[in-house]
Amino acid sequence: MSEALIAHLRDLASGFGALSARGMFGGHGVYHDGLMIALIIDEAVYLKVDTQTAPRFRAAGCEPFVYTRQRKPIELSFWSVPESAMDSPQDMKPWLVLAYQAALRKANAAPPKKAGVKKTAAKKTTAKKTMTKKAAAKKASRRVPAAHTERE
């Protein structure tokens, strides 16, 4: 049935632009211009949201996609689509535009800085230098002829 839903979503996007779909997470990721803007899972369509667009989805009665991991609910940044949007390209287009804008903002956002990355790199560099010094000392001790060490 997902193939039929993907075809229906492509028809609804006729005034928006081309969509492609790839299987993932037991469902399908839906892409526009290389950005994932929708998730189709359990025969439902969920569109990409962010802090700017989620209030519009909430106001329209949409709900986030939630799955359970280690007995804890995990909410993704994909929300259901208003029922009316599934009926016509004119009703779907504004929701697809919002999803695409959210995906663009996510793609253009600076990656979050990870704490401790520099420390980890410094530790690795120090460890590498220590290993290099030990290896060099070991090689040097092998190079010294036995007769040379006896004279000193």
Short mmCIF file of N, CA and C in Angstrom, two decimals:
data_model
loop_
_atom_site.label_atom_id
_atom_site.label_comp_id
_atom_site.label_asym_id
_atom_site.label_seq_id
_atom_site.Cartn_x
_atom_site.Cartn_y
_atom_site.Cartn_z
N MET A 1 0.81 -1.21 0.00
CA MET A 1 0.00 0.00 0.00
C MET A 1 0.85 1.27 0.00
N SER A 2 2.07 1.22 0.57
CA SER A 2 2.92 2.41 0.61
C SER A 2 3.19 2.96 -0.78
N GLU A 3 3.36 2.07 -1.76
CA GLU A 3 3.61 2.52 -3.13
C GLU A 3 2.44 3.37 -3.64
N ALA A 4 1.23 2.96 -3.31
CA ALA A 4 0.05 3.73 -3.72
C ALA A 4 0.02 5.07 -3.00
N LEU A 5 0.42 5.08 -1.73
CA LEU A 5 0.44 6.34 -0.97
C LEU A 5 1.53 7.27 -1.50
N ILE A 6 2.66 6.70 -1.88
CA ILE A 6 3.73 7.51 -2.48
C ILE A 6 3.25 8.11 -3.80
N ALA A 7 2.58 7.33 -4.62
CA ALA A 7 2.05 7.83 -5.90
C ALA A 7 1.02 8.93 -5.65
N HIS A 8 0.18 8.74 -4.64
CA HIS A 8 -0.83 9.76 -4.31
C HIS A 8 -0.15 11.05 -3.84
N LEU A 9 0.89 10.92 -3.03
CA LEU A 9 1.61 12.10 -2.55
C LEU A 9 2.29 12.82 -3.71
N ARG A 10 2.83 12.07 -4.66
CA ARG A 10 3.43 12.70 -5.84
C ARG A 10 2.38 13.47 -6.64
N ASP A 11 1.17 12.89 -6.76
CA ASP A 11 0.09 13.60 -7.44
C ASP A 11 -0.28 14.89 -6.70
N LEU A 12 -0.32 14.80 -5.37
CA LEU A 12 -0.66 15.98 -4.56
C LEU A 12 0.42 17.05 -4.67
N ALA A 13 1.65 16.65 -4.96
CA ALA A 13 2.76 17.60 -5.07
C ALA A 13 2.92 18.17 -6.47
N SER A 14 1.97 17.91 -7.34
CA SER A 14 2.10 18.36 -8.73
C SER A 14 2.33 19.87 -8.84
N GLY A 15 1.75 20.68 -7.98
CA GLY A 15 1.96 22.12 -8.01
C GLY A 15 3.16 22.56 -7.19
N PHE A 16 3.81 21.63 -6.55
CA PHE A 16 4.95 21.92 -5.68
C PHE A 16 6.28 21.59 -6.34
N GLY A 17 6.39 20.38 -6.87
CA GLY A 17 7.64 19.94 -7.50
C GLY A 17 7.81 18.45 -7.37
N ALA A 18 8.85 17.95 -7.98
CA ALA A 18 9.11 16.51 -8.01
C ALA A 18 9.50 15.97 -6.65
N LEU A 19 9.00 14.78 -6.36
CA LEU A 19 9.34 14.07 -5.13
C LEU A 19 9.96 12.73 -5.48
N SER A 20 10.88 12.28 -4.66
CA SER A 20 11.43 10.93 -4.80
C SER A 20 11.29 10.25 -3.44
N ALA A 21 11.29 8.93 -3.46
CA ALA A 21 11.12 8.18 -2.21
C ALA A 21 12.15 7.07 -2.12
N ARG A 22 12.62 6.84 -0.89
CA ARG A 22 13.56 5.75 -0.62
C ARG A 22 13.09 5.02 0.64
N GLY A 23 13.19 3.70 0.59
CA GLY A 23 12.83 2.90 1.75
C GLY A 23 13.76 3.14 2.92
N MET A 24 13.19 3.29 4.11
CA MET A 24 13.98 3.46 5.34
C MET A 24 13.10 3.29 6.57
N PHE A 25 13.67 2.83 7.65
CA PHE A 25 12.98 2.70 8.94
C PHE A 25 11.68 1.92 8.85
N GLY A 26 11.59 0.99 7.94
CA GLY A 26 10.35 0.25 7.78
C GLY A 26 9.28 1.05 7.07
N GLY A 27 9.65 2.18 6.53
CA GLY A 27 8.74 3.05 5.79
C GLY A 27 9.48 3.63 4.60
N HIS A 28 9.18 4.89 4.27
CA HIS A 28 9.85 5.56 3.16
C HIS A 28 10.17 7.00 3.54
N GLY A 29 11.34 7.45 3.13
CA GLY A 29 11.68 8.86 3.21
C GLY A 29 11.30 9.50 1.90
N VAL A 30 10.70 10.68 1.95
CA VAL A 30 10.29 11.39 0.74
C VAL A 30 11.15 12.64 0.62
N TYR A 31 11.75 12.82 -0.56
CA TYR A 31 12.73 13.87 -0.79
C TYR A 31 12.28 14.85 -1.87
N HIS A 32 12.69 16.11 -1.68
CA HIS A 32 12.50 17.15 -2.70
C HIS A 32 13.82 17.90 -2.76
N ASP A 33 14.39 18.02 -3.94
CA ASP A 33 15.69 18.67 -4.14
C ASP A 33 16.76 18.11 -3.20
N GLY A 34 16.74 16.81 -2.98
CA GLY A 34 17.75 16.17 -2.16
C GLY A 34 17.55 16.26 -0.66
N LEU A 35 16.50 16.92 -0.22
CA LEU A 35 16.22 17.06 1.21
C LEU A 35 15.01 16.23 1.61
N MET A 36 15.12 15.54 2.74
CA MET A 36 14.00 14.74 3.22
C MET A 36 12.95 15.67 3.82
N ILE A 37 11.76 15.66 3.20
CA ILE A 37 10.69 16.53 3.67
C ILE A 37 9.52 15.77 4.26
N ALA A 38 9.51 14.45 4.07
CA ALA A 38 8.39 13.66 4.58
C ALA A 38 8.83 12.25 4.91
N LEU A 39 8.03 11.63 5.76
CA LEU A 39 8.22 10.24 6.15
C LEU A 39 6.88 9.55 5.98
N ILE A 40 6.90 8.43 5.28
CA ILE A 40 5.69 7.62 5.14
C ILE A 40 5.93 6.34 5.93
N ILE A 41 5.11 6.15 6.94
CA ILE A 41 5.24 4.96 7.77
C ILE A 41 3.88 4.58 8.32
N ASP A 42 3.62 3.29 8.40
CA ASP A 42 2.32 2.79 8.86
C ASP A 42 1.17 3.42 8.07
N GLU A 43 1.39 3.56 6.77
CA GLU A 43 0.37 4.09 5.84
C GLU A 43 -0.10 5.49 6.22
N ALA A 44 0.81 6.29 6.76
CA ALA A 44 0.51 7.68 7.10
C ALA A 44 1.66 8.56 6.61
N VAL A 45 1.33 9.82 6.29
CA VAL A 45 2.32 10.79 5.83
C VAL A 45 2.63 11.75 6.97
N TYR A 46 3.92 11.95 7.21
CA TYR A 46 4.39 12.90 8.21
C TYR A 46 5.34 13.86 7.52
N LEU A 47 5.14 15.16 7.72
CA LEU A 47 5.98 16.17 7.07
C LEU A 47 6.99 16.75 8.06
N LYS A 48 8.13 17.18 7.53
CA LYS A 48 9.22 17.76 8.32
C LYS A 48 8.76 19.06 8.96
N VAL A 49 9.07 19.23 10.26
CA VAL A 49 8.77 20.47 10.97
C VAL A 49 10.01 20.92 11.72
N ASP A 50 9.99 22.16 12.15
CA ASP A 50 11.01 22.68 13.06
C ASP A 50 10.30 23.63 14.03
N THR A 51 11.04 24.35 14.81
CA THR A 51 10.42 25.23 15.81
C THR A 51 9.57 26.32 15.18
N GLN A 52 9.88 26.70 13.96
CA GLN A 52 9.11 27.74 13.29
C GLN A 52 7.80 27.23 12.69
N THR A 53 7.78 25.97 12.26
CA THR A 53 6.59 25.45 11.57
C THR A 53 5.71 24.56 12.45
N ALA A 54 6.25 24.00 13.52
CA ALA A 54 5.46 23.11 14.38
C ALA A 54 4.18 23.76 14.90
N PRO A 55 4.19 25.04 15.29
CA PRO A 55 2.94 25.65 15.77
C PRO A 55 1.82 25.63 14.73
N ARG A 56 2.16 25.80 13.45
CA ARG A 56 1.13 25.74 12.39
C ARG A 56 0.54 24.34 12.29
N PHE A 57 1.39 23.33 12.40
CA PHE A 57 0.91 21.95 12.35
C PHE A 57 0.04 21.65 13.57
N ARG A 58 0.50 22.10 14.73
CA ARG A 58 -0.26 21.87 15.97
C ARG A 58 -1.63 22.53 15.88
N ALA A 59 -1.68 23.75 15.38
CA ALA A 59 -2.93 24.50 15.26
C ALA A 59 -3.91 23.81 14.30
N ALA A 60 -3.37 23.06 13.34
CA ALA A 60 -4.22 22.37 12.37
C ALA A 60 -4.64 20.99 12.88
N GLY A 61 -4.25 20.66 14.11
CA GLY A 61 -4.65 19.38 14.69
C GLY A 61 -3.74 18.22 14.34
N CYS A 62 -2.59 18.52 13.82
CA CYS A 62 -1.62 17.47 13.46
C CYS A 62 -0.88 17.00 14.71
N GLU A 63 -0.27 15.82 14.59
CA GLU A 63 0.47 15.25 15.71
C GLU A 63 1.83 14.76 15.25
N PRO A 64 2.80 14.77 16.16
CA PRO A 64 4.15 14.31 15.78
C PRO A 64 4.20 12.79 15.64
N PHE A 65 5.16 12.34 14.84
CA PHE A 65 5.42 10.91 14.75
C PHE A 65 6.23 10.53 15.98
N VAL A 66 5.77 9.53 16.71
CA VAL A 66 6.43 9.08 17.93
C VAL A 66 6.65 7.57 17.84
N TYR A 67 7.84 7.13 18.18
CA TYR A 67 8.11 5.71 18.26
C TYR A 67 8.70 5.42 19.64
N THR A 68 8.74 4.16 20.00
CA THR A 68 9.25 3.78 21.31
C THR A 68 10.62 3.13 21.17
N ARG A 69 11.55 3.61 21.99
CA ARG A 69 12.90 3.05 22.01
C ARG A 69 13.28 2.83 23.46
N GLN A 70 13.61 1.62 23.79
CA GLN A 70 13.96 1.23 25.15
C GLN A 70 12.88 1.70 26.13
N ARG A 71 11.65 1.43 25.73
CA ARG A 71 10.44 1.75 26.51
C ARG A 71 10.23 3.24 26.75
N LYS A 72 10.89 4.08 25.97
CA LYS A 72 10.72 5.53 26.09
C LYS A 72 10.21 6.07 24.76
N PRO A 73 9.23 6.99 24.80
CA PRO A 73 8.74 7.58 23.54
C PRO A 73 9.75 8.57 22.97
N ILE A 74 10.00 8.44 21.68
CA ILE A 74 10.91 9.33 20.96
C ILE A 74 10.08 10.08 19.92
N GLU A 75 10.08 11.40 20.02
CA GLU A 75 9.31 12.24 19.08
C GLU A 75 10.24 12.75 18.00
N LEU A 76 9.89 12.50 16.75
CA LEU A 76 10.68 12.99 15.62
C LEU A 76 10.15 14.33 15.15
N SER A 77 10.92 15.00 14.33
CA SER A 77 10.51 16.30 13.80
C SER A 77 9.70 16.13 12.51
N PHE A 78 8.81 15.16 12.52
CA PHE A 78 7.88 14.92 11.41
C PHE A 78 6.49 14.83 12.01
N TRP A 79 5.56 15.62 11.46
CA TRP A 79 4.20 15.67 11.98
C TRP A 79 3.21 15.23 10.92
N SER A 80 2.09 14.72 11.39
CA SER A 80 1.03 14.28 10.47
C SER A 80 0.53 15.47 9.65
N VAL A 81 -0.21 15.14 8.61
CA VAL A 81 -0.72 16.14 7.67
C VAL A 81 -2.22 16.33 7.93
N PRO A 82 -2.72 17.57 7.83
CA PRO A 82 -4.16 17.75 7.98
C PRO A 82 -4.91 16.90 6.94
N GLU A 83 -6.02 16.31 7.35
CA GLU A 83 -6.78 15.44 6.44
C GLU A 83 -7.15 16.14 5.15
N SER A 84 -7.52 17.42 5.24
CA SER A 84 -7.93 18.16 4.04
C SER A 84 -6.80 18.26 3.02
N ALA A 85 -5.55 18.26 3.49
CA ALA A 85 -4.41 18.38 2.58
C ALA A 85 -4.23 17.13 1.73
N MET A 86 -4.77 16.02 2.18
CA MET A 86 -4.63 14.77 1.43
C MET A 86 -5.64 14.68 0.29
N ASP A 87 -6.48 15.71 0.14
CA ASP A 87 -7.53 15.68 -0.88
C ASP A 87 -7.20 16.42 -2.17
N SER A 88 -6.32 17.43 -2.09
CA SER A 88 -6.06 18.20 -3.31
C SER A 88 -4.66 18.82 -3.30
N PRO A 89 -4.09 18.98 -4.49
CA PRO A 89 -2.77 19.62 -4.58
C PRO A 89 -2.77 21.03 -4.01
N GLN A 90 -3.87 21.77 -4.19
CA GLN A 90 -3.94 23.14 -3.66
C GLN A 90 -3.89 23.15 -2.14
N ASP A 91 -4.52 22.16 -1.51
CA ASP A 91 -4.50 22.09 -0.05
C ASP A 91 -3.18 21.54 0.49
N MET A 92 -2.51 20.71 -0.28
CA MET A 92 -1.26 20.11 0.16
C MET A 92 -0.07 21.05 -0.02
N LYS A 93 -0.07 21.87 -1.06
CA LYS A 93 1.09 22.68 -1.39
C LYS A 93 1.62 23.52 -0.22
N PRO A 94 0.77 24.26 0.52
CA PRO A 94 1.34 25.06 1.61
C PRO A 94 2.04 24.21 2.68
N TRP A 95 1.56 23.00 2.91
CA TRP A 95 2.17 22.13 3.90
C TRP A 95 3.50 21.59 3.39
N LEU A 96 3.58 21.28 2.11
CA LEU A 96 4.84 20.84 1.52
C LEU A 96 5.87 21.97 1.54
N VAL A 97 5.42 23.18 1.29
CA VAL A 97 6.32 24.34 1.34
C VAL A 97 6.88 24.51 2.75
N LEU A 98 6.03 24.39 3.77
CA LEU A 98 6.50 24.50 5.15
C LEU A 98 7.52 23.40 5.47
N ALA A 99 7.25 22.19 5.01
CA ALA A 99 8.16 21.06 5.26
C ALA A 99 9.50 21.30 4.56
N TYR A 100 9.46 21.79 3.35
CA TYR A 100 10.69 22.05 2.60
C TYR A 100 11.49 23.18 3.27
N GLN A 101 10.80 24.22 3.72
CA GLN A 101 11.49 25.32 4.41
C GLN A 101 12.17 24.82 5.69
N ALA A 102 11.48 23.95 6.43
CA ALA A 102 12.07 23.38 7.65
C ALA A 102 13.30 22.55 7.30
N ALA A 103 13.22 21.76 6.24
CA ALA A 103 14.35 20.94 5.82
C ALA A 103 15.52 21.81 5.36
N LEU A 104 15.24 22.90 4.68
CA LEU A 104 16.29 23.83 4.25
C LEU A 104 16.99 24.46 5.45
N ARG A 105 16.20 24.91 6.43
CA ARG A 105 16.80 25.51 7.62
C ARG A 105 17.70 24.49 8.34
N LYS A 106 17.24 23.27 8.42
CA LYS A 106 18.04 22.21 9.08
C LYS A 106 19.33 21.98 8.29
N ALA A 107 19.24 21.91 6.97
CA ALA A 107 20.42 21.65 6.14
C ALA A 107 21.42 22.80 6.21
N ASN A 108 20.94 24.02 6.36
CA ASN A 108 21.81 25.19 6.38
C ASN A 108 22.27 25.60 7.78
N ALA A 109 21.76 24.93 8.80
CA ALA A 109 22.14 25.25 10.18
C ALA A 109 23.57 24.81 10.43
N ALA A 110 24.26 25.58 11.26
CA ALA A 110 25.61 25.20 11.65
C ALA A 110 25.54 23.93 12.49
N PRO A 111 26.44 23.01 12.27
CA PRO A 111 26.41 21.79 13.08
C PRO A 111 26.66 22.13 14.54
N PRO A 112 25.97 21.45 15.45
CA PRO A 112 26.17 21.74 16.87
C PRO A 112 27.58 21.37 17.29
N LYS A 113 28.16 22.22 18.14
CA LYS A 113 29.52 21.94 18.63
C LYS A 113 29.43 20.88 19.71
N LYS A 114 30.30 19.91 19.60
CA LYS A 114 30.32 18.83 20.58
C LYS A 114 31.36 19.16 21.66
N ALA A 115 30.93 19.07 22.88
CA ALA A 115 31.84 19.31 24.00
C ALA A 115 32.88 18.21 24.07
N GLY A 116 34.11 18.59 24.34
CA GLY A 116 35.15 17.60 24.54
C GLY A 116 35.82 17.11 23.28
N VAL A 117 35.43 17.61 22.12
CA VAL A 117 36.06 17.14 20.88
C VAL A 117 37.54 17.51 20.86
N LYS A 118 37.86 18.73 21.27
CA LYS A 118 39.25 19.16 21.25
C LYS A 118 40.07 18.38 22.26
N LYS A 119 39.49 18.11 23.43
CA LYS A 119 40.21 17.35 24.45
C LYS A 119 40.52 15.95 23.95
N THR A 120 39.55 15.34 23.31
CA THR A 120 39.74 13.99 22.78
C THR A 120 40.86 14.00 21.75
N ALA A 121 40.84 14.98 20.87
CA ALA A 121 41.87 15.07 19.84
C ALA A 121 43.23 15.30 20.49
N ALA A 122 43.26 16.13 21.53
CA ALA A 122 44.52 16.39 22.22
C ALA A 122 45.04 15.13 22.90
N LYS A 123 44.15 14.37 23.53
CA LYS A 123 44.55 13.12 24.17
C LYS A 123 45.11 12.15 23.14
N LYS A 124 44.46 12.06 21.99
CA LYS A 124 44.93 11.16 20.95
C LYS A 124 46.30 11.58 20.46
N THR A 125 46.51 12.90 20.28
CA THR A 125 47.78 13.42 19.81
C THR A 125 48.87 13.12 20.82
N THR A 126 48.59 13.35 22.11
CA THR A 126 49.56 13.08 23.17
C THR A 126 49.89 11.60 23.21
N ALA A 127 48.88 10.77 23.14
CA ALA A 127 49.10 9.32 23.16
C ALA A 127 49.93 8.90 21.96
N LYS A 128 49.66 9.49 20.82
CA LYS A 128 50.40 9.15 19.60
C LYS A 128 51.86 9.57 19.74
N LYS A 129 52.11 10.78 20.31
CA LYS A 129 53.47 11.24 20.50
C LYS A 129 54.22 10.33 21.45
N THR A 130 53.54 9.93 22.54
CA THR A 130 54.17 9.03 23.51
C THR A 130 54.55 7.72 22.85
N MET A 131 53.64 7.17 22.07
CA MET A 131 53.92 5.91 21.38
C MET A 131 55.06 6.09 20.39
N THR A 132 55.09 7.23 19.72
CA THR A 132 56.15 7.49 18.74
C THR A 132 57.50 7.58 19.44
N LYS A 133 57.56 8.26 20.59
CA LYS A 133 58.82 8.38 21.34
C LYS A 133 59.29 7.01 21.82
N LYS A 134 58.36 6.20 22.32
CA LYS A 134 58.71 4.86 22.79
C LYS A 134 59.23 4.02 21.63
N ALA A 135 58.55 4.10 20.50
CA ALA A 135 58.96 3.32 19.33
C ALA A 135 60.33 3.77 18.85
N ALA A 136 60.56 5.07 18.86
CA ALA A 136 61.85 5.60 18.42
C ALA A 136 62.96 5.15 19.37
N ALA A 137 62.70 5.19 20.66
CA ALA A 137 63.70 4.76 21.64
C ALA A 137 64.02 3.28 21.47
N LYS A 138 62.99 2.51 21.22
CA LYS A 138 63.19 1.07 21.03
C LYS A 138 64.03 0.81 19.79
N LYS A 139 63.76 1.53 18.71
CA LYS A 139 64.53 1.37 17.48
C LYS A 139 65.97 1.79 17.71
N ALA A 140 66.16 2.90 18.42
CA ALA A 140 67.51 3.40 18.67
C ALA A 140 68.31 2.40 19.48
N SER A 141 67.66 1.78 20.46
CA SER A 141 68.39 0.81 21.29
C SER A 141 68.78 -0.41 20.46
N ARG A 142 68.01 -0.72 19.45
CA ARG A 142 68.34 -1.86 18.59
C ARG A 142 69.49 -1.51 17.64
N ARG A 143 69.61 -0.24 17.28
CA ARG A 143 70.62 0.17 16.31
C ARG A 143 72.03 0.23 16.92
N VAL A 144 72.10 0.42 18.21
CA VAL A 144 73.41 0.58 18.84
C VAL A 144 74.10 -0.79 18.88
N PRO A 145 75.28 -0.87 18.32
CA PRO A 145 76.00 -2.15 18.34
C PRO A 145 76.40 -2.51 19.75
N ALA A 146 76.43 -3.80 20.03
CA ALA A 146 76.77 -4.27 21.38
C ALA A 146 78.16 -3.80 21.79
N ALA A 147 79.13 -3.78 20.86
CA ALA A 147 80.48 -3.35 21.16
C ALA A 147 80.49 -1.89 21.59
N HIS A 148 79.64 -1.06 21.01
CA HIS A 148 79.56 0.36 21.33
C HIS A 148 79.08 0.56 22.76
N THR A 149 78.09 -0.19 23.20
CA THR A 149 77.54 -0.03 24.54
C THR A 149 78.52 -0.51 25.58
N GLU A 150 79.40 -1.46 25.27
CA GLU A 150 80.36 -1.95 26.24
C GLU A 150 81.43 -0.92 26.51
N ARG A 151 81.83 -0.12 25.51
CA ARG A 151 82.89 0.86 25.68
C ARG A 151 82.44 1.98 26.60
N GLU A 152 81.19 2.31 26.61
CA GLU A 152 80.72 3.44 27.40
C GLU A 152 80.41 2.95 28.73
#
